GROMACS .gro file of C-alpha atoms in nm:
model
  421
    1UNK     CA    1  10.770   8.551   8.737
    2UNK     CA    2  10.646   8.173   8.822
    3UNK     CA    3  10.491   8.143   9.119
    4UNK     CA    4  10.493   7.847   9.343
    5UNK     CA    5  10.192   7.695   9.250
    6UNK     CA    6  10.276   7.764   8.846
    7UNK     CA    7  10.581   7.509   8.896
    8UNK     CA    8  10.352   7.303   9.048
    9UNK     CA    9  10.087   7.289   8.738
   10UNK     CA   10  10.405   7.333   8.495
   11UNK     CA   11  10.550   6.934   8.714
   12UNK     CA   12  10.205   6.783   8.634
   13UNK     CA   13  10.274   6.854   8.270
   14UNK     CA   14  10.593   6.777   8.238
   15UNK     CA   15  10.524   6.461   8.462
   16UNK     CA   16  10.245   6.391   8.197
   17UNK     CA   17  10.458   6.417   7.885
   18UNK     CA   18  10.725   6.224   8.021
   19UNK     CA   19  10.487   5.918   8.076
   20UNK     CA   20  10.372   5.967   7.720
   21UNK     CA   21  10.723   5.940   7.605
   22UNK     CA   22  10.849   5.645   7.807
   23UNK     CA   23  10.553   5.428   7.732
   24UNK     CA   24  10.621   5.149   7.475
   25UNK     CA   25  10.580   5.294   7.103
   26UNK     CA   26  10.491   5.648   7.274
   27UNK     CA   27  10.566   5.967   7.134
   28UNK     CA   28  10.924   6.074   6.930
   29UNK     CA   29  11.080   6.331   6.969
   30UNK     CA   30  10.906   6.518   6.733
   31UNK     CA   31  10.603   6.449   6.807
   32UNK     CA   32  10.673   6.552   7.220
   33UNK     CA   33  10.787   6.861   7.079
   34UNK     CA   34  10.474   6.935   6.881
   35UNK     CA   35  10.262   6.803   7.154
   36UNK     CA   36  10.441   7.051   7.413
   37UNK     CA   37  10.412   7.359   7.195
   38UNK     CA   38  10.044   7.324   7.183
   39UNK     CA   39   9.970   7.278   7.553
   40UNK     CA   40  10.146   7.565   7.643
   41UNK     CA   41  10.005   7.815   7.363
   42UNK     CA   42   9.683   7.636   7.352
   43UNK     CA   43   9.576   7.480   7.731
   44UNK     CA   44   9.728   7.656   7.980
   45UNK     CA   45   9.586   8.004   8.027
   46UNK     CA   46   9.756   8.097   8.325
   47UNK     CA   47  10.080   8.345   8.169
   48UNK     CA   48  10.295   8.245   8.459
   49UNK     CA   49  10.284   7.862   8.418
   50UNK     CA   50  10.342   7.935   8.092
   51UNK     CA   51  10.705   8.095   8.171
   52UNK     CA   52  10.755   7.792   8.396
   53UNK     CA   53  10.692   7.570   8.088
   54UNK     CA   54  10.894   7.800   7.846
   55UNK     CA   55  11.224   7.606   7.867
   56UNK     CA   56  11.092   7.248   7.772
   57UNK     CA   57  11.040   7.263   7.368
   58UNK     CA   58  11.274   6.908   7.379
   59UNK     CA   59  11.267   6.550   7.483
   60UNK     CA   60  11.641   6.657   7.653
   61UNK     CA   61  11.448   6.932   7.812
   62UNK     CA   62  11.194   6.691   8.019
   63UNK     CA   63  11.491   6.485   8.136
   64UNK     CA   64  11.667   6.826   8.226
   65UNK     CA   65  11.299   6.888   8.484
   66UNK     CA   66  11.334   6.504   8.610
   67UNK     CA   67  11.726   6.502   8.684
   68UNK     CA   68  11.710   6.885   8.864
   69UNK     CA   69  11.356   6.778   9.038
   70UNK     CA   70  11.066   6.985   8.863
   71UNK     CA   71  11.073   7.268   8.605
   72UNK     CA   72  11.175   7.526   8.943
   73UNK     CA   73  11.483   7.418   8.933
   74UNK     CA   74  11.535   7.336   8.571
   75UNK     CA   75  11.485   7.706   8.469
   76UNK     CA   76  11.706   7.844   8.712
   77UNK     CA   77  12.013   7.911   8.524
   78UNK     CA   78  12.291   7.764   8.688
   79UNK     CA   79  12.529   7.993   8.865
   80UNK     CA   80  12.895   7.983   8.942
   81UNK     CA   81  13.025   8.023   9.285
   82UNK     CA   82  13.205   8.378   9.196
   83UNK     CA   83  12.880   8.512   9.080
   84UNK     CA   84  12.726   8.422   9.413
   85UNK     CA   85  12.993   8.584   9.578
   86UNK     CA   86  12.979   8.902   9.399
   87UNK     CA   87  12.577   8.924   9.408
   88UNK     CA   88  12.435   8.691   9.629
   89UNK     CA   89  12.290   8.707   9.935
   90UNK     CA   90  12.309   8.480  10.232
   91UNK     CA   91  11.937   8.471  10.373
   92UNK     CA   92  12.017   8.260  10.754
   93UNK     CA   93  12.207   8.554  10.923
   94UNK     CA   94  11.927   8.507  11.201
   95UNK     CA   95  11.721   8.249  11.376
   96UNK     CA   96  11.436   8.332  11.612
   97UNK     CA   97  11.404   8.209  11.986
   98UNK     CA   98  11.275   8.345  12.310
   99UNK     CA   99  11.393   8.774  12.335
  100UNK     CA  100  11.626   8.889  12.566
  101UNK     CA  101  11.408   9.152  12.690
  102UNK     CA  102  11.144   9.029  12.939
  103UNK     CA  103  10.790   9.028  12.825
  104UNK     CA  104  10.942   9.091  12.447
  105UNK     CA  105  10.780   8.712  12.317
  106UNK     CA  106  11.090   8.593  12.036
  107UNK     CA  107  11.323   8.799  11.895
  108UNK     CA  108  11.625   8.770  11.632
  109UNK     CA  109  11.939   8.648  11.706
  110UNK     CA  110  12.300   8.629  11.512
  111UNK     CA  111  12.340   8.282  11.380
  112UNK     CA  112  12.727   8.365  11.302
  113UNK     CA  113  12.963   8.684  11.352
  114UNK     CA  114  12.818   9.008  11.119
  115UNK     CA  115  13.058   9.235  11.062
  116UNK     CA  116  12.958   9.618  11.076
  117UNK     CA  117  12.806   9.756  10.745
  118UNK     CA  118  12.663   9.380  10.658
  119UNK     CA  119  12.269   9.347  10.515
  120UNK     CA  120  12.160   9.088  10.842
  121UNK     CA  121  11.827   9.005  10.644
  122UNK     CA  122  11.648   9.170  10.339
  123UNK     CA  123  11.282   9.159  10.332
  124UNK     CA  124  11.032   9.188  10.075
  125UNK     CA  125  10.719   9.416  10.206
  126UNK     CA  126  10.360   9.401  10.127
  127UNK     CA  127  10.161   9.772  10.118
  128UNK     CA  128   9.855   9.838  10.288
  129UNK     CA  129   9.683  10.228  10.262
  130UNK     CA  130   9.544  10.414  10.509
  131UNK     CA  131   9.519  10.341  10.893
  132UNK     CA  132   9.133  10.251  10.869
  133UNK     CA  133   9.218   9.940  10.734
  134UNK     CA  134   9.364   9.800  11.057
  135UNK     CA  135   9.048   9.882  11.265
  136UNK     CA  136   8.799   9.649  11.358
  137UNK     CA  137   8.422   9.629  11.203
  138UNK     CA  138   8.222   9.674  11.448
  139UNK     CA  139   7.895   9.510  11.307
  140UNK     CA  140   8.099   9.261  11.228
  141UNK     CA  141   8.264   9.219  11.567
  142UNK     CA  142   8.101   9.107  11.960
  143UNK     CA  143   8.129   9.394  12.183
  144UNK     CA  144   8.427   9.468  12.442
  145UNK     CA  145   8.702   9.400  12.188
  146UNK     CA  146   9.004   9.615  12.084
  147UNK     CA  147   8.927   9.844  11.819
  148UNK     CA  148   9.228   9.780  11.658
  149UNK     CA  149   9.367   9.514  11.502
  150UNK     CA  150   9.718   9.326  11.622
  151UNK     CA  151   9.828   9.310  11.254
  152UNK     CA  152   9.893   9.733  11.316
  153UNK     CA  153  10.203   9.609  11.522
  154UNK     CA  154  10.383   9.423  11.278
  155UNK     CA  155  10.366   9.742  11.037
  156UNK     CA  156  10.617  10.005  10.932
  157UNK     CA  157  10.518  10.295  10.830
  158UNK     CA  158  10.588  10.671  10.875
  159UNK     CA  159  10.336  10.924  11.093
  160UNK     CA  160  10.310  11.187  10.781
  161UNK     CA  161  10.211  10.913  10.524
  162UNK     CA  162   9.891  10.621  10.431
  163UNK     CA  163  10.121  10.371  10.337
  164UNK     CA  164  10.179  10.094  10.597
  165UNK     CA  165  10.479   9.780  10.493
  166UNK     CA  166  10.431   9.449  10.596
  167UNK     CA  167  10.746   9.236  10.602
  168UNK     CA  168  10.710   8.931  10.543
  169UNK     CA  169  11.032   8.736  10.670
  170UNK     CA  170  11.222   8.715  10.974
  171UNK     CA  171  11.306   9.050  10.963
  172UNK     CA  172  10.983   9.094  11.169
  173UNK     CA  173  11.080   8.905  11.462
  174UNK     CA  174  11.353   9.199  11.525
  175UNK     CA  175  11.293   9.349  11.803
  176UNK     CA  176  11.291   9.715  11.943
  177UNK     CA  177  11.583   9.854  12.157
  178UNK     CA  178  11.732  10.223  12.269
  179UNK     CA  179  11.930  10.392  12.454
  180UNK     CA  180  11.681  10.671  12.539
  181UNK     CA  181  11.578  10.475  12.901
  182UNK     CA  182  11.748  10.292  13.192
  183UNK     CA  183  11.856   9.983  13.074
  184UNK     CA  184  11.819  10.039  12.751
  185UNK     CA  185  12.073   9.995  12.437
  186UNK     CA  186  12.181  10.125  12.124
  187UNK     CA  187  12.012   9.924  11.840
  188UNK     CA  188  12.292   9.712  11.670
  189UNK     CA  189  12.081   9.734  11.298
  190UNK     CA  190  11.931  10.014  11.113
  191UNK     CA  191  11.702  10.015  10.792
  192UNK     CA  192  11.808  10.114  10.453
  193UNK     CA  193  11.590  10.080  10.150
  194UNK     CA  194  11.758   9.779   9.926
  195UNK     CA  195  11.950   9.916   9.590
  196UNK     CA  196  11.946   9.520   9.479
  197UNK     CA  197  11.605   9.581   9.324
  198UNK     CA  198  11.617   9.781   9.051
  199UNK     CA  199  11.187   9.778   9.031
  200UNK     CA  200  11.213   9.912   9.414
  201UNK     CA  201  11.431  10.192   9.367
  202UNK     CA  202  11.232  10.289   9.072
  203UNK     CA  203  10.898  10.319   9.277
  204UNK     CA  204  11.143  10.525   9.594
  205UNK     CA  205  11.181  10.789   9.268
  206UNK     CA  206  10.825  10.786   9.215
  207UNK     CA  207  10.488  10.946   9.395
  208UNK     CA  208  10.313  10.704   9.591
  209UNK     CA  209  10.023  10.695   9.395
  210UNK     CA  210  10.237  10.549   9.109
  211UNK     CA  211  10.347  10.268   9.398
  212UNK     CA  212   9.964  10.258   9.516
  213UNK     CA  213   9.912  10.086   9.100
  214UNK     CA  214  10.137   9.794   9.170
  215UNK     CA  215   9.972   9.488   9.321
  216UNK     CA  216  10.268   9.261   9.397
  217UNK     CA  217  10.546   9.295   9.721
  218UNK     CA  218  10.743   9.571   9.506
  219UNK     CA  219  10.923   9.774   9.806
  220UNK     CA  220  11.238   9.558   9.994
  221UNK     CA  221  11.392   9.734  10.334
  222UNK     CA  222  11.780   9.608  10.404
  223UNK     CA  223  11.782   9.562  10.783
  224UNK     CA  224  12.171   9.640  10.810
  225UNK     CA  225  12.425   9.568  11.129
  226UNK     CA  226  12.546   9.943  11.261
  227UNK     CA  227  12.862   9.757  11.431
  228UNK     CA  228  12.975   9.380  11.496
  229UNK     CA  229  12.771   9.180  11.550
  230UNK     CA  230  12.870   8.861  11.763
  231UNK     CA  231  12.728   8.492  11.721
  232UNK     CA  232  12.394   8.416  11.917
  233UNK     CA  233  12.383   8.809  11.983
  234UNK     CA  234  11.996   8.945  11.987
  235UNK     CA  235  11.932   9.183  11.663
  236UNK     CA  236  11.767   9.528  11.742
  237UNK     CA  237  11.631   9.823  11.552
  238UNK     CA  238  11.474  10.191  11.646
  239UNK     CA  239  11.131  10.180  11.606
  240UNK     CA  240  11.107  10.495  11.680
  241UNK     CA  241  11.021  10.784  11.964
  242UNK     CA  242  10.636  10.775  11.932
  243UNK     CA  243  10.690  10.388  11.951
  244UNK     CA  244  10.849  10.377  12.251
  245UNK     CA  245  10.629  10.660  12.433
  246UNK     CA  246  10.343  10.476  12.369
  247UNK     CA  247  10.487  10.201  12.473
  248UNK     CA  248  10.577  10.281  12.843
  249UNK     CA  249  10.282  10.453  12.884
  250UNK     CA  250  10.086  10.158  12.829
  251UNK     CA  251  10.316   9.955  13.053
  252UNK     CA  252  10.278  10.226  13.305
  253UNK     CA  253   9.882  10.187  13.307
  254UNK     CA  254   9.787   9.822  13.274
  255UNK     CA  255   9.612   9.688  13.441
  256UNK     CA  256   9.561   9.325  13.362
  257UNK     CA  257   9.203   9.187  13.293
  258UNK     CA  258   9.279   8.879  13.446
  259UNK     CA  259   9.332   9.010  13.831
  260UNK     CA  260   9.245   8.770  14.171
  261UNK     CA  261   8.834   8.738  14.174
  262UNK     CA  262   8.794   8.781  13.766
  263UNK     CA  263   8.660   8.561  13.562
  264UNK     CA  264   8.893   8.639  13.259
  265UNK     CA  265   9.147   8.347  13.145
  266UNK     CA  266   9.447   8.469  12.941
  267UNK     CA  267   9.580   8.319  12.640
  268UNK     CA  268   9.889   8.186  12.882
  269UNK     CA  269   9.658   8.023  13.099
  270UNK     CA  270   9.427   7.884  12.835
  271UNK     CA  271   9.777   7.748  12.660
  272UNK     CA  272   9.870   7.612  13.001
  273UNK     CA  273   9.566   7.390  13.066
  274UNK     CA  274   9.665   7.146  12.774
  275UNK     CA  275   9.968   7.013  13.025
  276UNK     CA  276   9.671   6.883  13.241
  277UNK     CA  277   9.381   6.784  13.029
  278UNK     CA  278   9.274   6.563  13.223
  279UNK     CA  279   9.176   6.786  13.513
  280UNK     CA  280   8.772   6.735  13.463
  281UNK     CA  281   8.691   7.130  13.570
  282UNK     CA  282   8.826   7.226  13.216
  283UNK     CA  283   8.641   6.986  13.044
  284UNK     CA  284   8.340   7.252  13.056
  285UNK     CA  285   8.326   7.565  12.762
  286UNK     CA  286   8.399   7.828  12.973
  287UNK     CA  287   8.341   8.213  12.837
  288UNK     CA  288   8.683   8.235  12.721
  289UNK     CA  289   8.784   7.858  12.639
  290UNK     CA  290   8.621   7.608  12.417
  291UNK     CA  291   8.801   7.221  12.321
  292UNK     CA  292   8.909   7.122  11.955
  293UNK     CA  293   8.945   6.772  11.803
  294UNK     CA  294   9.156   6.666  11.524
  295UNK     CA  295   8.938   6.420  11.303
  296UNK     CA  296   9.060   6.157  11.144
  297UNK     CA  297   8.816   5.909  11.174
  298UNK     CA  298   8.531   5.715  10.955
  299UNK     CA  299   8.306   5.797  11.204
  300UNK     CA  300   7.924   5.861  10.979
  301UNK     CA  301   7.798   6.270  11.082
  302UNK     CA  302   7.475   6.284  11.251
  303UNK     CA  303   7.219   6.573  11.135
  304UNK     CA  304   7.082   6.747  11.391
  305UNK     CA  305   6.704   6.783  11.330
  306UNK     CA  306   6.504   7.032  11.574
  307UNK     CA  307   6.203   6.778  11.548
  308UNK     CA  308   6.179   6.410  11.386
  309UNK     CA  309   6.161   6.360  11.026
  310UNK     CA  310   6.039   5.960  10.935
  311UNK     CA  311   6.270   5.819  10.683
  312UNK     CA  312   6.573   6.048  10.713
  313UNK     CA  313   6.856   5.833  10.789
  314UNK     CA  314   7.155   5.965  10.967
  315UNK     CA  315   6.943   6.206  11.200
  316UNK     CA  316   6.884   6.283  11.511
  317UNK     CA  317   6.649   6.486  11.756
  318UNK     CA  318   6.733   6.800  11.954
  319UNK     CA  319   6.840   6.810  12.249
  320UNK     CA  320   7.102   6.512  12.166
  321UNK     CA  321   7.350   6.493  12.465
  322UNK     CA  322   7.216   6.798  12.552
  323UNK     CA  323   7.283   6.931  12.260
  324UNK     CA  324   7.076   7.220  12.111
  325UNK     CA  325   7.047   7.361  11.752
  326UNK     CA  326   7.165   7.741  11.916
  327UNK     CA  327   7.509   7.543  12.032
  328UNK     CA  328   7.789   7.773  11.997
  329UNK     CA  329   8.008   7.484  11.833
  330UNK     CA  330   7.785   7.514  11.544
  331UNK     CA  331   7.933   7.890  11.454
  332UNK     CA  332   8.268   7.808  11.491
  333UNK     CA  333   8.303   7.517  11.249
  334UNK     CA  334   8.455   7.539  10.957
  335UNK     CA  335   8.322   7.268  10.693
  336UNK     CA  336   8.670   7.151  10.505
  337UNK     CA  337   8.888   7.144  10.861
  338UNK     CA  338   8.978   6.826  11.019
  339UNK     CA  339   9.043   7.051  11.315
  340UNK     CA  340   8.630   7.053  11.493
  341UNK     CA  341   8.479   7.218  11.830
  342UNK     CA  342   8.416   6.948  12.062
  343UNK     CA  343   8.276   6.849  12.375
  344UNK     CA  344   8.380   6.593  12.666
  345UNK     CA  345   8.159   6.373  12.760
  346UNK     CA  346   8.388   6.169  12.937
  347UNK     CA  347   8.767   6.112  12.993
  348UNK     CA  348   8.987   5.779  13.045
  349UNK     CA  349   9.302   5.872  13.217
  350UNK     CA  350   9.420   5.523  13.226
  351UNK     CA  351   9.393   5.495  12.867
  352UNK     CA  352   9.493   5.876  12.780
  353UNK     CA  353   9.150   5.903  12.585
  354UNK     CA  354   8.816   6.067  12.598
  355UNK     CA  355   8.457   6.022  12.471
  356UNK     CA  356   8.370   6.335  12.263
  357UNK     CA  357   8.110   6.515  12.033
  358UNK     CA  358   8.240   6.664  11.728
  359UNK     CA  359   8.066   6.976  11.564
  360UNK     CA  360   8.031   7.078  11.166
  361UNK     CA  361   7.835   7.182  10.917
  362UNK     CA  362   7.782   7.100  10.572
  363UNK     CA  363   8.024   7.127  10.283
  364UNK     CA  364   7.854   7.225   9.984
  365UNK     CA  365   7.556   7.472   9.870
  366UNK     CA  366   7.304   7.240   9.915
  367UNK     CA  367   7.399   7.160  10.318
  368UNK     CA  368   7.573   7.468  10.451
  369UNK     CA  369   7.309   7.483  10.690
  370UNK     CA  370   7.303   7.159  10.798
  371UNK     CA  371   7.377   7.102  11.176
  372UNK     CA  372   7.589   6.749  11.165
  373UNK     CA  373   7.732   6.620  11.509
  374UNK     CA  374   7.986   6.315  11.514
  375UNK     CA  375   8.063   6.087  11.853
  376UNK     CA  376   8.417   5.961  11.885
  377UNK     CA  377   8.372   5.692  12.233
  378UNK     CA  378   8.797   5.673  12.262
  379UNK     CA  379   9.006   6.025  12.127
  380UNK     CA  380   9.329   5.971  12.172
  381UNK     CA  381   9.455   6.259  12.419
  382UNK     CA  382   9.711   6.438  12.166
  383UNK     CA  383   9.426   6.452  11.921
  384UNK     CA  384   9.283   6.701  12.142
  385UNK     CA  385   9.328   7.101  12.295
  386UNK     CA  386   9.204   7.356  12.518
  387UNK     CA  387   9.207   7.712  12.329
  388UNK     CA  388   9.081   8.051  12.336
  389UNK     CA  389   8.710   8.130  12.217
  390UNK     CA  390   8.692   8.368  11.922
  391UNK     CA  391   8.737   8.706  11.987
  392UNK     CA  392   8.849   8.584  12.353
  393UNK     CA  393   9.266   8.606  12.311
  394UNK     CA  394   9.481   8.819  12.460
  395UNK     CA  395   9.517   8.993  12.142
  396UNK     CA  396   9.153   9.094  12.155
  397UNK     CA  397   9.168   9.285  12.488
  398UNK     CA  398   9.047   9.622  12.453
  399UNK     CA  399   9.389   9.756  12.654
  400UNK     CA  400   9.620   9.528  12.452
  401UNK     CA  401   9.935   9.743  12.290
  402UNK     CA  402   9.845   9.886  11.933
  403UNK     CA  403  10.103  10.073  11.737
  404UNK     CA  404  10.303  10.036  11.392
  405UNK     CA  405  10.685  10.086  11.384
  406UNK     CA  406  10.838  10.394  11.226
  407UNK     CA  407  11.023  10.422  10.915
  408UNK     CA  408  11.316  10.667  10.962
  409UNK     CA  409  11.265  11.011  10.904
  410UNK     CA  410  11.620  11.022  10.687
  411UNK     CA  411  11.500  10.665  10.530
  412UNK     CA  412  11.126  10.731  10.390
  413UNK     CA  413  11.121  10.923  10.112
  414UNK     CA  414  10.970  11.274  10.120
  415UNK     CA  415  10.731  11.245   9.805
  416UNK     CA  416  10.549  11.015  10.002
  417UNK     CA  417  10.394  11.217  10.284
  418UNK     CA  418  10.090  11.200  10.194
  419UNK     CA  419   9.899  11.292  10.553
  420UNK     CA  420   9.956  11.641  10.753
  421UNK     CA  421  10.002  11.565  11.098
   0.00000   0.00000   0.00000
C-alpha cells in the first residue's frame, strides 16, 4: 500500500507529465502513454510509488489526478454512501481536552451520543519486544535519571508476554477508571481485538514469533462503549489491577523533588516562566532551564576559534561574550533546526525584544565540529522560550510513574505468553 510520501513522488510525476502535455506541440496521447509506462517500470524504484502511479496509463487519467487533487485521491475508488454505511467507520467519536480526574493531564471525551456495543475509536498498534527496550542506556545517559523510559506508559501489553502495542491514535489519550476504590467508576469502554482486518485476525491465530516477522502496524484493538455513552462524556478503560496498585502506591509515596528550599524547577514551572519573560532572574541557564530562539534571520554565523587564526573571515576568539568553546549550548544544537539555544544579553520591555546569542554547529561532514555563534541585537519576544534542559523534565525524575497498561486476560490471546511470571 502507498504511503504518504509515495503520493507525494507519484504528484511530482504526474505534475511533470501534465506540463509536458499542455505545452504547445507537447506530447499526444500516445506518446504520454508511452512516456508514462517507462517511468514507472523503468525510473521509479520505489514498489509503492509505483502502485500510486499504477492507475495513470492515459492522458484522461492525469486529468482524473488534477480534478480529484493528486494521484491519493484519484486511486481511491469511489464509494457509494450505502457501502459506507454498511462498512465504514466513523473515526471523530472523540476529541481530547483537559481529564476529568485531577492530576490525569487530557483525556477522551464523547464528541456525540455512543450507543452501547459501538467501536468509539479503532487503532492501529505498533509492536515493540521485550521490556529491556524501554530502559534507559546508561552510558548513554547523565546520572540521577529514571531508569525507565515514559514511552513504557503509553504501552499495552500483557504481564505473561514480550510483546508491548503502541497505539498510535487517540485511542491513547483514554484514560484509566474503576470501580475497585472510593470515587472510582466503572469504565464506560472495553478492548476487543478488531475482526475488520482480515491480516490482524490472521496473526491473533498465529504464534507470536510468526507476528514478531512482520514489520508494519499489523495488530488493530477496537476500543468499544460497554453502555451509552452521552455527548462531551469522558471515555474510560481498565487498565488493569497491577496498573492501578502501582499506581496508588506511588501516589501514596511521593514525594516531590521540587519541595520549599530545593533547587529543582518542574516542567510546570519551567512552562510557567514564558508568561513573564521579561523577569531578568530567568534570563540566566539555570541547572534545569536553558532559552531557545526561533531563527529566521540573515544574520552571517560566527566560528568560534579557541585562539586567532589571520585570514579566516567570519571568526572569532574565545571567550566571546563570555562565551567559551566547553558552552553547554554547543551540545544541544542541532545543525538543520531553526529552533537554537540562546543566551540574553539584554532585554527591551518597551519594545517586547531582546539582544541574544544564538548557538550551532556545522551542517555537513566537513564542519560538524565547527563551533558557530550568531548575535540577533532585537528578537522579537514570541520568537523566544524558557524550557527544560535535557534530561531535566519531569518525565526524567527518577520517582516519576512507570508502568504499561494491561491487555485483558479474556482479550490477549493465549499462544502468546511467551514469559513465566
Amino acid at each position: 500500500v502507498p504511503l504518504s510520501n509515495n503520493f507525494i513522488a507519484a504528484n511530482r510525476v504526474a505534475a511533470s507529465l501534465w506540463q509536458l502535455t499542455a505545452l504547445d506541440g507537447g506530447l499526444n496521447a500516445g506518446q504520454t502513454e508511452d512516456l508514462m509506462s517507462t517511468i514507472r517500470e523503468s525510473f521509479v524504484g520505489e514498489h509503492r510509488t509505483k502502485m500510486a502511479l499504477s492507475q495513470i496509463e492515459q492522458i484522461d487519467d492525469l486529468k482524473v489526478v488534477l480534478e480529484r487533487n493528486g494521484t491519493a485521491q484519484a486511486t481511491v475508488k469511489k464509494r457509494s454512501q450505502e457501502w459506507f454505511d454498511k462498512h465504514g467507520q466513523c473515526l471523530d467519536h472523540i476529541y481530547v481536552k483537559a481529564s476529568t480526574i485531577p492530576q490525569a493531564g487530557n483525556g477522551a471525551f464523547a464528541r456525540r451520543f455512543l450507543p452501547e456495543g459501538t467501536t468509539i475509536i479503532s487503532s492501529p498498534l505498533v509492536a515493540t519486544y521485550g521490556r529491556e527496550l524501554f530502559e534507559v542506556d546508561p552510558a548513554s545517559s547523565p546520572d540521577g535519571i529514571n531508569p525507565t523510559m515514559l514511552f513504557l506508559n503509553y504501552q499495552l501489553f500483557h504481564p505473561n508476554s514480550s510483546v508491548y502495542f503502541f497505539p498510535i491514535n487517540h485511542a491513547l489519550m483514554i484514560n484509566h477508571n474503576s470501580a475497585r476504590r472510593e470515587n472510582g467508576q466503572t469504565p464506560n469502554a472495553r478492548l476487543r481485538w478488531s475482526s475488520r482486518s482480515k491480516k490482524a485476525l490472521f496473526y491473533l491465530a498465529r504464534p507470536l514469533e510468526d507476528l514478531k516477522e512482520e514489520h508494519y502496524s499489523t495488530m488493530v484493538l477496537d476500543f468499544v462503549a460497554t453502555r451509552d455513552i452521552q455527548v462531551d462524556e469522558e471515555v474510560f478503560i481498565d487498565y488493569g489491577i497491577e496498573w492501578e496498585n502501582a499506581w496508588y502506591k506511588h501516589v501514596a509515596e511521593f514525594k516531590s523533588p521540587c519541595m520549599p528550599g530545593q533547587k529543582k524547577k518542574s516542567s510546570k514551572f519551567v512552562k510557567s516562566m514564558n508568561r513573564q519573560k521579561f523577569e531578568t532572574t530567568y534570563h540566566q541557564w539555570s541547572d534545569d532551564h536553558f532559552t531557545v530562539c526561533n531563527d529566521d534571520s540573515t544574520v552571517k554565523w560566527l566560528r568560534l576559534l579557541g585562539e586567532a587564526s589571520p585570514g579566516l573571515k567570519d571568526a572569532v576568539v574565545a571567550p566571546y561574550h563570555g562565551i567559551t568553546k566547553d558552552h553547554l549550548g554547543f551540545n544541544i544544537s542541532y545543525p538543520t533546526s531553526r529552533r537554537r539555544p540562546c543566551l540574553i544579553l539584554n532585554s527591551f520591555p518597551e519594545h517586547l525584544a531582546f539582544d541574544v546569542m544564538l548557538f550551532a554547529t556545522g551542517d555537513t561532514f566537513e564542519s560538524h565540529d565547527f563551533q558557530l555563534l550568531k548575535r540577533i541585537p532585537s528578537l522579537r519576544a514570541e520568537n523566544i522560550e524558557f524550557i527544560d534542559k535535557p534530561f531535566r523534565s519531569d518525565m526524567f525524575w527518577p520517582g516519576a510513574f512507570r508502568h504499561a497498561m494491561k491487555i485483558p486476560d479474556d482479550v490477549f490471546p493465549v499462544h502468546w505468553k511467551d514469559v513465566v511470571d
